[in-house]
Short mmCIF file of C-alpha atoms and ligand atoms in Angstrom, two decimals:
data_model
loop_
_atom_site.label_atom_id
_atom_site.label_comp_id
_atom_site.label_asym_id
_atom_site.label_seq_id
_atom_site.Cartn_x
_atom_site.Cartn_y
_atom_site.Cartn_z
CA UNK A 1 80.26 41.25 21.11
CA UNK A 2 81.96 43.02 18.22
CA UNK A 3 78.70 43.75 16.44
CA UNK A 4 77.54 45.93 19.32
CA UNK A 5 80.80 47.79 19.90
CA UNK A 6 79.73 50.86 17.89
CA UNK A 7 76.36 50.98 19.70
CA UNK A 8 75.82 53.23 22.74
CA UNK A 9 74.05 52.10 25.91
CA UNK A 10 70.95 54.16 25.24
CA UNK A 11 70.33 52.40 21.94
CA UNK A 12 71.17 49.02 23.51
CA UNK A 13 68.36 49.56 26.03
CA UNK A 14 65.83 51.04 23.59
CA UNK A 15 62.65 49.34 22.44
CA UNK A 16 63.28 50.27 18.80
CA UNK A 17 60.15 48.54 17.56
CA UNK A 18 57.38 46.44 19.13
CA UNK A 19 58.40 43.51 16.91
CA UNK A 20 62.03 43.48 18.10
CA UNK A 21 63.69 42.95 21.46
CA UNK A 22 65.92 45.62 22.95
CA UNK A 23 69.45 44.83 21.74
CA UNK A 24 70.61 44.28 25.30
CA UNK A 25 67.95 41.57 25.66
CA UNK A 26 69.33 39.70 22.62
CA UNK A 27 72.78 40.03 24.14
CA UNK A 28 71.86 38.50 27.50
CA UNK A 29 69.56 35.95 25.84
CA UNK A 30 72.57 34.66 23.86
CA UNK A 31 74.33 34.09 27.18
CA UNK A 32 71.26 32.51 28.74
CA UNK A 33 70.92 30.08 25.82
CA UNK A 34 74.59 29.15 26.14
CA UNK A 35 74.15 28.61 29.87
CA UNK A 36 71.06 26.46 29.26
CA UNK A 37 72.76 24.09 26.81
CA UNK A 38 76.44 24.16 27.70
CA UNK A 39 76.55 24.76 31.44
CA UNK A 40 73.48 23.47 33.23
CA UNK A 41 72.68 19.90 34.01
CA UNK A 42 69.25 18.54 33.07
CA UNK A 43 66.44 20.47 34.71
CA UNK A 44 68.76 22.87 36.52
CA UNK A 45 67.54 26.48 36.81
CA UNK A 46 69.33 29.63 35.75
CA UNK A 47 70.48 32.31 38.13
CA UNK A 48 67.71 34.17 39.92
CA UNK A 49 64.93 35.04 37.49
CA UNK A 50 66.91 34.60 34.27
CA UNK A 51 64.66 31.85 32.94
CA UNK A 52 61.71 34.21 33.22
CA UNK A 53 63.57 37.13 31.63
CA UNK A 54 65.42 35.41 28.81
CA UNK A 55 63.32 32.45 27.78
CA UNK A 56 61.80 33.88 24.59
CA UNK A 57 58.43 32.31 25.35
CA UNK A 58 57.81 34.06 28.65
CA UNK A 59 57.29 37.63 27.41
CA UNK A 60 56.46 39.33 24.12
CA UNK A 61 59.26 41.23 22.44
CA UNK A 62 57.36 44.51 22.96
CA UNK A 63 57.34 44.00 26.75
CA UNK A 64 60.99 43.22 27.19
CA UNK A 65 62.26 46.75 27.73
CA UNK A 66 59.90 47.16 30.70
CA UNK A 67 61.22 44.02 32.42
CA UNK A 68 64.07 44.22 34.93
CA UNK A 69 66.56 43.05 32.29
CA UNK A 70 70.31 43.39 32.71
CA UNK A 71 71.97 46.70 31.83
CA UNK A 72 74.60 46.57 29.06
CA UNK A 73 77.62 46.20 31.36
CA UNK A 74 75.83 43.54 33.41
CA UNK A 75 74.78 41.66 30.29
CA UNK A 76 78.35 41.65 29.01
CA UNK A 77 79.64 40.41 32.35
CA UNK A 78 77.00 37.64 32.39
CA UNK A 79 78.03 36.57 28.89
CA UNK A 80 81.67 36.37 29.95
CA UNK A 81 80.84 34.43 33.11
CA UNK A 82 78.78 31.92 31.13
CA UNK A 83 81.58 31.47 28.60
CA UNK A 84 84.09 30.80 31.40
CA UNK A 85 81.78 28.21 32.93
CA UNK A 86 81.03 26.63 29.56
CA UNK A 87 84.75 26.15 28.93
CA UNK A 88 85.17 24.56 32.34
CA UNK A 89 82.26 22.18 31.72
CA UNK A 90 83.77 21.33 28.34
CA UNK A 91 86.85 20.03 30.15
CA UNK A 92 85.04 18.15 32.93
CA UNK A 93 81.76 16.81 31.57
CA UNK A 94 81.21 18.02 28.02
CA UNK A 95 77.68 18.17 26.63
CA UNK A 96 76.60 16.47 23.40
CA UNK A 97 78.59 17.58 20.36
CA UNK A 98 75.40 18.81 18.75
CA UNK A 99 74.58 21.46 21.33
CA UNK A 100 77.88 23.27 20.82
CA UNK A 101 76.91 23.81 17.20
CA UNK A 102 73.40 24.75 18.28
CA UNK A 103 74.77 27.47 20.54
CA UNK A 104 77.07 28.82 17.83
CA UNK A 105 74.26 28.99 15.28
CA UNK A 106 71.87 30.50 17.79
CA UNK A 107 74.31 33.33 18.48
CA UNK A 108 74.88 33.90 14.76
CA UNK A 109 71.13 34.01 14.12
CA UNK A 110 70.66 36.58 16.87
CA UNK A 111 73.42 38.67 15.33
CA UNK A 112 71.31 38.91 12.17
CA UNK A 113 68.26 39.78 14.30
CA UNK A 114 70.28 42.53 15.98
CA UNK A 115 71.29 43.93 12.59
CA UNK A 116 67.59 44.13 11.72
CA UNK A 117 67.02 46.10 14.93
CA UNK A 118 69.98 48.38 14.18
CA UNK A 119 68.62 49.04 10.68
CA UNK A 120 65.15 49.76 12.13
CA UNK A 121 66.64 52.22 14.62
CA UNK A 122 67.80 54.50 11.78
CA UNK A 123 71.02 55.19 13.70
CA UNK A 124 74.22 55.28 11.60
CA UNK A 125 76.14 52.04 11.77
CA UNK A 126 79.57 51.74 10.17
CA UNK A 127 80.33 49.77 7.06
CA UNK A 128 77.32 47.70 6.03
CA UNK A 129 78.51 45.58 3.09
CA UNK A 130 77.47 46.21 -0.48
CA UNK A 131 75.24 43.55 -1.96
CA UNK A 132 76.30 41.64 -5.03
CA UNK A 133 74.50 42.88 -8.13
CA UNK A 134 72.05 40.56 -9.81
CA UNK A 135 73.04 40.35 -13.43
CA UNK A 136 70.23 38.96 -15.50
CA UNK A 137 66.70 37.66 -15.24
CA UNK A 138 66.95 34.60 -17.44
CA UNK A 139 65.67 31.43 -15.88
CA UNK A 140 66.79 27.82 -15.69
CA UNK A 141 64.59 24.87 -16.53
CA UNK A 142 64.59 22.28 -13.77
CA UNK A 143 63.47 18.99 -15.27
CA UNK A 144 60.75 16.87 -13.69
CA UNK A 145 61.84 14.11 -11.35
CA UNK A 146 62.57 13.08 -7.82
CA UNK A 147 65.15 14.67 -5.55
CA UNK A 148 65.99 14.54 -1.86
CA UNK A 149 64.55 17.35 0.22
CA UNK A 150 66.10 17.99 3.61
CA UNK A 151 68.89 16.13 5.33
CA UNK A 152 69.64 13.51 7.97
CA UNK A 153 72.61 15.47 9.26
CA UNK A 154 72.63 15.54 13.05
CA UNK A 155 75.56 17.84 13.64
CA UNK A 156 74.57 21.16 12.10
CA UNK A 157 71.02 20.78 10.82
CA UNK A 158 68.04 21.90 12.87
CA UNK A 159 65.22 19.44 13.54
CA UNK A 160 63.03 21.13 10.89
CA UNK A 161 65.54 20.20 8.14
CA UNK A 162 65.09 16.49 8.92
CA UNK A 163 64.41 13.86 7.80
CA UNK A 164 65.71 13.70 4.25
CA UNK A 165 62.91 12.46 2.04
CA UNK A 166 62.34 12.04 -1.66
CA UNK A 167 60.01 14.50 -3.35
CA UNK A 168 58.93 14.18 -6.97
CA UNK A 169 58.35 17.53 -8.67
CA UNK A 170 57.02 18.43 -12.11
CA UNK A 171 59.35 20.50 -14.30
CA UNK A 172 59.50 24.21 -13.46
CA UNK A 173 61.48 27.31 -14.25
CA UNK A 174 63.36 29.43 -11.74
CA UNK A 175 65.14 32.72 -12.34
CA UNK A 176 68.87 32.73 -11.82
CA UNK A 177 68.85 35.86 -9.65
CA UNK A 178 66.51 37.45 -7.15
CA UNK A 179 64.33 40.36 -8.32
CA UNK A 180 66.35 43.58 -8.47
CA UNK A 181 65.49 47.05 -7.18
CA UNK A 182 65.22 48.19 -10.80
CA UNK A 183 62.58 45.60 -11.60
CA UNK A 184 60.73 46.39 -8.41
CA UNK A 185 60.70 50.09 -9.38
CA UNK A 186 59.08 49.09 -12.68
CA UNK A 187 56.45 47.20 -10.72
CA UNK A 188 55.75 50.34 -8.72
CA UNK A 189 55.71 52.68 -11.75
CA UNK A 190 53.37 50.24 -13.42
CA UNK A 191 50.86 50.70 -10.60
CA UNK A 192 51.76 47.47 -8.84
CA UNK A 193 50.60 48.71 -5.45
CA UNK A 194 47.25 49.92 -6.88
CA UNK A 195 46.22 46.92 -9.00
CA UNK A 196 43.98 44.62 -6.98
CA UNK A 197 44.61 41.67 -9.29
CA UNK A 198 48.28 41.29 -8.32
CA UNK A 199 47.40 40.76 -4.65
CA UNK A 200 46.00 37.92 -2.61
CA UNK A 201 43.02 38.70 -0.40
CA UNK A 202 45.19 38.83 2.72
CA UNK A 203 47.80 40.82 0.85
CA UNK A 204 45.27 43.38 -0.31
CA UNK A 205 43.83 43.79 3.22
CA UNK A 206 47.33 44.29 4.55
CA UNK A 207 48.09 46.86 1.86
CA UNK A 208 44.90 48.82 2.60
CA UNK A 209 45.48 48.74 6.34
CA UNK A 210 49.16 49.67 6.21
CA UNK A 211 49.01 52.01 3.20
CA UNK A 212 52.24 50.55 1.88
CA UNK A 213 53.53 52.07 -1.37
CA UNK A 214 57.09 50.77 -1.59
CA UNK A 215 59.47 48.40 0.21
CA UNK A 216 60.38 49.35 3.77
CA UNK A 217 63.08 52.09 3.90
CA UNK A 218 62.36 53.37 0.37
CA UNK A 219 61.71 57.06 -0.12
CA UNK A 220 60.84 58.87 -3.33
CA UNK A 221 63.35 61.68 -4.02
CA UNK A 222 63.16 64.46 -6.62
CA UNK A 223 65.39 62.42 -8.93
CA UNK A 224 64.24 58.91 -8.23
CA UNK A 225 64.04 56.41 -5.44
CA UNK A 226 66.27 56.61 -2.38
CA UNK A 227 66.61 54.23 0.53
CA UNK A 228 67.58 54.47 4.17
CA UNK A 229 70.34 52.04 5.04
CA UNK A 230 71.84 52.14 8.55
CA UNK A 231 71.10 55.80 9.01
CA UNK A 232 72.15 56.97 5.53
CA UNK A 233 69.78 58.10 2.81
CA UNK A 234 71.31 56.96 -0.49
CA UNK A 235 70.27 56.46 -4.11
CA UNK A 236 68.72 53.05 -4.58
CA UNK A 237 71.26 50.80 -6.35
CA UNK A 238 69.29 49.45 -9.34
CA UNK A 239 71.12 46.15 -9.74
CA UNK A 240 70.95 45.01 -6.11
CA UNK A 241 68.32 42.49 -5.10
CA UNK A 242 65.28 44.18 -3.60
CA UNK A 243 65.23 43.93 0.22
CA UNK A 244 62.66 44.49 2.94
CA UNK A 245 59.59 43.25 1.13
CA UNK A 246 56.82 41.25 2.76
CA UNK A 247 55.58 37.90 1.52
CA UNK A 248 52.54 39.78 0.19
CA UNK A 249 54.71 42.13 -1.89
CA UNK A 250 56.75 39.16 -3.11
CA UNK A 251 53.55 37.48 -4.31
CA UNK A 252 52.37 40.69 -5.99
CA UNK A 253 55.58 41.37 -7.90
CA UNK A 254 55.53 37.76 -9.08
CA UNK A 255 51.94 38.10 -10.32
CA UNK A 256 52.85 41.36 -12.08
CA UNK A 257 55.71 39.56 -13.86
CA UNK A 258 53.32 36.76 -14.90
CA UNK A 259 55.14 34.36 -12.59
CA UNK A 260 54.83 32.90 -9.10
CA UNK A 261 56.88 32.18 -6.01
CA UNK A 262 58.75 28.87 -5.90
CA UNK A 263 57.78 26.33 -3.28
CA UNK A 264 60.57 25.60 -0.84
CA UNK A 265 61.00 22.16 -2.41
CA UNK A 266 61.49 23.79 -5.82
CA UNK A 267 63.90 26.26 -4.30
CA UNK A 268 66.00 23.51 -2.72
CA UNK A 269 65.95 21.33 -5.81
CA UNK A 270 67.19 24.21 -7.97
CA UNK A 271 69.58 25.67 -5.43
CA UNK A 272 72.61 23.89 -6.89
CA UNK A 273 72.05 25.47 -10.31
CA UNK A 274 71.28 29.09 -9.49
CA UNK A 275 73.26 31.83 -7.81
CA UNK A 276 72.42 32.47 -4.18
CA UNK A 277 71.53 36.13 -3.71
CA UNK A 278 72.30 38.31 -0.69
CA UNK A 279 68.70 38.29 0.50
CA UNK A 280 66.35 35.78 2.06
CA UNK A 281 63.90 34.58 -0.56
CA UNK A 282 60.21 34.20 0.24
CA UNK A 283 58.69 30.91 -0.91
CA UNK A 284 55.02 30.01 -1.24
CA UNK A 285 55.37 27.25 1.38
CA UNK A 286 53.90 27.46 4.85
CA UNK A 287 56.20 26.31 7.63
CA UNK A 288 55.42 22.66 8.41
CA UNK A 289 57.34 19.67 9.69
CA UNK A 290 58.64 17.26 7.09
CA UNK A 291 57.03 13.79 7.13
CA UNK A 292 58.49 11.96 10.12
CA UNK A 293 59.54 15.19 11.87
CA UNK A 294 60.77 14.81 15.44
CA UNK A 295 61.33 17.80 17.68
CA UNK A 296 64.99 18.00 18.71
CA UNK A 297 66.41 19.08 21.06
CA UNK A 298 63.41 21.26 22.10
CA UNK A 299 60.00 21.90 20.51
CA UNK A 300 60.19 25.68 20.84
CA UNK A 301 62.79 26.06 18.10
CA UNK A 302 60.54 24.88 15.26
CA UNK A 303 57.51 22.84 16.17
CA UNK A 304 55.53 25.52 17.95
CA UNK A 305 55.71 27.61 14.75
CA UNK A 306 54.34 24.95 12.42
CA UNK A 307 51.03 25.76 10.76
CA UNK A 308 49.75 28.14 8.10
CA UNK A 309 50.69 31.37 9.89
CA UNK A 310 54.30 31.53 8.77
CA UNK A 311 55.90 31.38 5.33
CA UNK A 312 59.27 29.84 4.64
CA UNK A 313 62.22 31.90 3.44
CA UNK A 314 65.21 30.20 1.87
CA UNK A 315 68.81 31.03 1.09
CA UNK A 316 70.27 33.60 3.45
CA UNK A 317 71.03 37.30 3.45
CA UNK A 318 74.22 39.39 3.46
CA UNK A 319 73.82 39.29 7.27
CA UNK A 320 73.56 35.50 7.53
CA UNK A 321 76.67 33.61 8.55
CA UNK A 322 77.71 30.84 6.11
CA UNK A 323 77.44 28.36 8.99
CA UNK A 324 73.70 29.01 8.97
CA UNK A 325 73.05 29.60 5.26
CA UNK A 326 73.20 25.96 4.19
CA UNK A 327 71.03 24.79 1.34
CA UNK A 328 68.62 22.85 3.60
CA UNK A 329 68.19 25.68 6.13
CA UNK A 330 64.62 26.88 6.62
CA UNK A 331 63.81 30.35 7.87
CA UNK A 332 60.25 31.53 8.51
CA UNK A 333 58.33 34.67 9.36
CA UNK A 334 54.85 36.15 9.30
CA UNK A 335 53.77 37.19 5.78
CA UNK A 336 53.57 40.89 6.63
CA UNK A 337 57.09 41.16 8.05
CA UNK A 338 59.58 43.45 6.27
CA UNK A 339 62.31 44.11 8.84
CA UNK A 340 64.09 40.96 7.63
CA UNK A 341 66.57 41.22 4.77
CA UNK A 342 64.03 39.64 2.48
CA UNK A 343 63.62 39.57 -1.27
CA UNK A 344 62.24 37.16 -3.82
CA UNK A 345 63.15 34.96 -6.77
CA UNK A 346 60.52 34.19 -9.37
CA UNK A 347 59.41 30.79 -10.63
CA UNK A 348 57.02 29.61 -13.30
CA UNK A 349 55.56 26.36 -14.59
CA UNK A 350 57.58 24.77 -17.38
C1 AVJ B 401 64.68 31.07 12.62
C2 AVJ B 401 64.97 33.43 12.67
C3 AVJ B 401 62.77 32.50 12.85
O1 AVJ B 401 64.49 34.48 15.49
O2 AVJ B 401 62.61 33.46 15.84
C4 AVJ B 401 66.51 32.50 17.57
C5 AVJ B 401 65.72 31.97 15.20
N1 AVJ B 401 65.18 30.84 17.40
N2 AVJ B 401 66.32 31.99 18.79
C6 AVJ B 401 63.77 33.48 15.41
C7 AVJ B 401 65.80 31.77 16.70
C8 AVJ B 401 65.50 30.98 18.70
C9 AVJ B 401 64.30 32.22 14.74
N3 AVJ B 401 64.20 32.30 13.23
FE1 FE B 402 66.94 32.84 20.62
#
């Protein structure tokens, strides 16, 4: 995998953080997932022990480096062997068209996960792209009325994007760009992290417990804010969208600005008329199935995460492949998470 070429074996095996898998686990898990969907027949088991090691539901991420997982060279060999078999199966008894796209997207999503781990490691990594600057903070008025949320697409869409259904929304306003680093610095200078009233109860508890004073990777230098990005400490680019904020910080900066987060329905309705930023955007929505949801092709992709624990993020980051970053795509994470390339766009009532 090209992404991991500049990474040495020691880092591939490391448990960089309790919330991330060792990179070499992601690597072999990509192969295991491909084997599961493109090689095996119904109910068939993986090679010795691989279902236990690489099914994401068997062990917590924090435990994975202490399991007898494949070493980097073995993982790469496994990936190649699976690919060879998958191509043979494709000729003889191809699987459903859908699962080929599933496997492609799954690999691309894990590549973004691995970039989060690489960023967390603090080890230099060559050539992370610059983000596009956000230009202005004016908003658009989205008129009241019905629109179609979600899709009935069965080739690329995940089960959680289906079915398409009409949602009637009151008018609202949405900013054209995500919140920039510059605006977030103003929030900080204005005492944003000290003012109780900007924070939800859960957000305030989190803030007290974690003693957070700035987005993840920010550091105050003698001449202003700096940030760590892939092992480099650099001046914070003011016009870039803010990254690495939790849902709680997103809510707080919105309250400070006298605004609020959009719901995911608002986000999707407006998404044609605003510029997509280079960060995932937190919404106020919890991750739930749409009315009429049916788990497909397995409940562990989406359904087991439904409930009020996770918040939905929309859009896509600089690390998200365009094949994944479609307008109906729903990402989700716990509200305290900041390792994701996450920012926020502000909404308000019309
Ligand atoms: C959609 C990013 C929340 O990483 O847990 C990867 C994607 N699902 N393998 C995750 C996923 C199964 C998922 N997110
Ligand atoms: Fe996975």
